[in-house]
Coordinates of C-alpha atoms in Angstrom, one line a residue:
Chain Z
E27 CA 0.0 0.0 0.0
A28 CA 1.5 3.3 -1.0
G29 CA 1.9 5.8 1.8
V30 CA 1.2 9.5 2.0
A31 CA 3.2 11.4 -0.6
Q32 CA 4.4 15.0 -0.2
S33 CA 6.3 17.4 -2.3
P34 CA 8.6 19.1 -2.3
R35 CA 10.7 17.7 0.5
Y36 CA 12.7 20.8 1.0
K37 CA 12.1 24.5 0.1
I38 CA 14.0 27.6 0.8
I39 CA 12.4 31.0 0.1
E40 CA 12.8 34.6 1.0
K41 CA 10.3 36.3 3.3
R42 CA 7.3 37.8 1.5
Q43 CA 7.6 35.2 -1.2
S44 CA 4.9 32.6 -1.9
V45 CA 5.1 28.8 -1.5
A46 CA 2.9 25.8 -2.1
F47 CA 3.0 22.3 -0.8
W48 CA 1.3 19.3 -2.2
C49 CA -0.1 16.1 -0.5
N50 CA -1.5 12.9 -1.9
P51 CA -3.1 10.8 0.8
I52 CA -3.5 7.1 1.0
S53 CA -6.1 5.9 -1.4
G54 CA -9.5 5.7 0.2
H55 CA -8.7 7.9 3.2
A56 CA -11.4 10.5 3.6
T57 CA -9.7 12.6 6.3
L58 CA -6.6 14.7 5.5
Y59 CA -4.6 16.8 7.9
W60 CA -2.0 19.5 7.5
Y61 CA 0.3 20.0 10.5
Q62 CA 3.0 22.6 11.2
Q63 CA 6.0 21.5 13.3
I64 CA 8.4 24.1 14.5
L65 CA 11.8 22.8 15.6
G66 CA 11.7 21.4 19.1
Q67 CA 7.9 21.4 19.3
G68 CA 5.2 18.8 18.6
P69 CA 3.1 19.1 15.4
K70 CA 0.3 21.6 15.4
L71 CA -2.8 21.0 13.4
L72 CA -3.4 23.7 10.8
I73 CA -6.4 22.3 8.9
Q74 CA -8.4 19.1 8.7
F75 CA -10.4 18.0 5.7
Q76 CA -13.2 15.4 5.5
N77 CA -13.4 14.6 1.8
N78 CA -13.4 18.0 0.2
G79 CA -14.9 19.9 3.2
V80 CA -13.0 21.7 6.0
V81 CA -13.7 20.2 9.4
D82 CA -11.3 22.3 11.5
D83 CA -9.1 25.3 10.5
S84 CA -9.1 27.1 13.8
Q85 CA -5.4 27.3 14.0
L86 CA -4.8 28.2 10.4
P87 CA -3.4 31.8 10.0
K88 CA -6.0 32.7 7.3
D89 CA -4.4 36.0 6.4
R90 CA -1.5 34.2 4.8
F91 CA -2.3 30.5 4.7
S92 CA -4.8 28.7 2.5
A93 CA -5.5 25.1 1.8
E94 CA -7.8 23.2 -0.5
R95 CA -8.8 19.7 -1.4
L96 CA -11.0 20.3 -4.3
K97 CA -11.8 16.7 -5.4
G98 CA -11.5 15.1 -2.0
V99 CA -8.1 13.5 -2.8
D100 CA -5.0 15.6 -3.3
S101 CA -4.5 18.7 -1.2
T102 CA -2.4 21.9 -1.5
L103 CA -1.3 24.2 1.3
K104 CA -0.2 27.7 0.3
I105 CA 1.6 30.4 2.2
Q106 CA 1.4 33.9 0.8
P107 CA 3.4 36.0 1.8
A108 CA 5.8 33.9 3.9
K109 CA 7.3 35.2 7.2
L110 CA 10.4 34.1 9.0
E111 CA 8.4 32.4 11.7
D112 CA 6.8 30.1 9.0
S113 CA 10.1 28.1 8.9
A114 CA 9.0 24.7 10.0
V115 CA 8.3 21.2 8.7
Y116 CA 4.9 20.9 7.2
L117 CA 3.4 17.4 7.6
C118 CA 0.4 15.9 5.8
A119 CA -1.4 13.0 7.3
S120 CA -4.4 11.0 6.3
S121 CA -6.8 8.5 8.0
L122 CA -9.7 6.4 6.9
N123 CA -12.0 8.7 8.9
P124 CA -11.7 10.8 12.0
G125 CA -10.5 8.8 15.0
Y126 CA -8.7 6.2 12.9
E127 CA -5.0 5.8 12.8
Q128 CA -3.2 8.6 11.1
Y129 CA -0.5 8.0 8.5
F130 CA 2.0 10.7 8.0
G131 CA 3.9 11.8 4.9
P132 CA 7.7 12.5 4.9
G133 CA 7.0 16.3 5.4
T134 CA 8.3 19.4 3.7
R135 CA 11.0 21.3 5.4
L136 CA 10.5 25.0 4.7
T137 CA 13.2 27.6 5.4
V138 CA 12.3 31.3 5.1
T139 CA 15.2 33.6 5.0
Chain I
K54 CA -8.1 20.1 26.4
N55 CA -6.0 17.0 27.0
E56 CA -2.6 17.7 28.6
V57 CA 0.1 15.3 27.6
E58 CA 3.3 14.8 29.5
Q59 CA 6.1 12.6 28.3
S60 CA 9.2 11.5 30.2
P61 CA 12.0 11.5 29.9
Q62 CA 12.6 14.4 27.5
N63 CA 16.0 13.0 26.5
L64 CA 17.3 9.5 26.8
T65 CA 20.7 8.1 26.0
A66 CA 21.3 4.4 26.0
Q67 CA 23.9 1.8 25.0
E68 CA 23.1 -0.6 22.2
G69 CA 21.2 -3.6 23.6
E70 CA 19.6 -1.8 26.5
F71 CA 15.9 -2.0 27.3
I72 CA 14.2 1.4 26.8
T73 CA 11.1 2.7 28.4
I74 CA 9.4 6.0 27.5
N75 CA 6.3 7.2 29.4
C76 CA 3.3 9.2 28.5
S77 CA 0.6 10.5 30.9
Y78 CA -2.5 12.4 29.9
S79 CA -5.2 14.2 31.8
V80 CA -8.5 13.4 30.0
G81 CA -10.0 10.0 29.3
I82 CA -9.5 9.0 25.7
S83 CA -10.6 6.5 23.1
A84 CA -7.1 5.7 21.8
L85 CA -3.5 6.8 22.2
H86 CA -0.9 7.0 19.4
W87 CA 2.8 6.4 19.5
L88 CA 4.8 8.0 16.7
Q89 CA 8.4 8.0 15.7
Q90 CA 10.1 10.9 14.0
H91 CA 13.6 10.7 12.6
P92 CA 15.9 13.7 12.1
G93 CA 14.7 14.1 8.4
G94 CA 11.3 15.1 9.7
G95 CA 9.0 12.4 8.6
I96 CA 6.7 10.8 11.1
V97 CA 5.9 7.1 11.3
S98 CA 2.9 5.8 13.2
L99 CA 4.1 3.0 15.5
F100 CA 0.9 2.1 17.4
M101 CA -2.6 3.2 18.0
L102 CA -4.0 1.5 21.1
S103 CA -7.0 1.7 23.3
S104 CA -6.3 -1.0 25.9
G105 CA -3.8 -3.6 27.0
K106 CA -0.7 -4.1 25.0
K107 CA 0.5 -4.2 21.4
K108 CA 3.8 -5.6 20.1
H109 CA 5.5 -5.0 16.8
G110 CA 9.0 -6.5 16.5
R111 CA 11.1 -5.1 19.3
L112 CA 8.6 -2.4 20.2
I113 CA 5.9 -2.9 22.8
A114 CA 3.3 -0.4 23.8
T115 CA 1.1 -0.6 26.9
I116 CA -1.7 1.5 28.1
N117 CA -3.6 1.7 31.4
I118 CA -6.8 3.6 30.8
Q119 CA -7.7 3.9 34.4
E120 CA -4.4 5.5 35.3
K121 CA -4.3 7.5 32.1
H122 CA -0.8 6.3 31.3
S123 CA 1.0 4.6 28.5
S124 CA 4.5 3.3 28.0
L125 CA 6.6 2.5 24.9
H126 CA 9.3 -0.1 25.4
I127 CA 12.1 -1.0 23.0
T128 CA 13.9 -4.3 23.6
A129 CA 17.5 -4.8 22.5
S130 CA 17.9 -1.2 21.4
H131 CA 19.9 -0.4 18.3
P132 CA 21.4 2.8 17.0
R133 CA 18.8 2.9 14.3
D134 CA 16.2 3.3 17.0
S135 CA 17.6 6.8 17.6
A136 CA 14.7 9.2 17.0
V137 CA 12.1 11.3 18.7
Y138 CA 9.2 9.3 20.0
I139 CA 5.9 11.2 20.4
C140 CA 2.8 10.3 22.2
A141 CA -0.5 11.8 20.9
V142 CA -4.0 11.7 22.3
P143 CA -7.4 13.1 21.2
P144 CA -9.0 15.6 23.6
G145 CA -11.9 13.4 24.6
G146 CA -15.4 13.1 23.5
S147 CA -16.0 13.0 19.8
N148 CA -13.3 15.4 18.8
Y149 CA -10.4 13.5 17.3
K150 CA -8.0 16.5 16.9
L151 CA -4.8 15.1 18.4
T152 CA -2.8 16.7 21.1
F153 CA 0.9 15.8 20.8
G154 CA 3.4 15.4 23.6
K155 CA 6.7 17.3 23.3
G156 CA 8.5 14.1 22.4
T157 CA 11.4 12.1 23.8
L158 CA 14.7 12.3 22.0
L159 CA 16.3 8.8 22.2
T160 CA 19.9 8.3 21.3
V161 CA 21.3 4.8 21.2
N162 CA 25.0 4.6 21.1
P163 CA 26.9 1.6 19.5

């Protein structure tokens, strides 16, 4: 069974630039999560999708972050414009449904200079 | 909100030693997750358990629902086990948004 795919694995941008991350969850998983993990901290949930609908985006900085999952499969997370404090690993995870085991992708390490 | 405490924060062991990492939480849960994160950043789900014990290779996870406590054990530890081990729990009720512990950094020396 293929795992959760993410790209790119690494990205370096300057502040005020834009960046987009892509995630392909495990086939058949209805629930998709985007997490932000700052160095030395645990992951923080940014947004949770159930199929193509948003379940929870309470911790998403909506003035600069956006995410979509238009067809209920792949998802993209965008930051525009980026700030220095956005430097982190962005993790995508999926699960069959809420409450089931979550499977994580390899993450995208973002460095904002 | 569920408060998650992991101990120890850092652990250094010699190859072959038996390792125990502990996790305590404050609110009753349906299931607890143990995750492994290597320096590259990717997270691997090790266990999701709601009662008793689960074993996978040299890894064993136990949970005591009444005491709100879980342990992750590694038998015959190896340098490739070096990683951050994270405990995660939902906040209780029907909300499945996970609360993550700060992680335990394990270093196994040859």
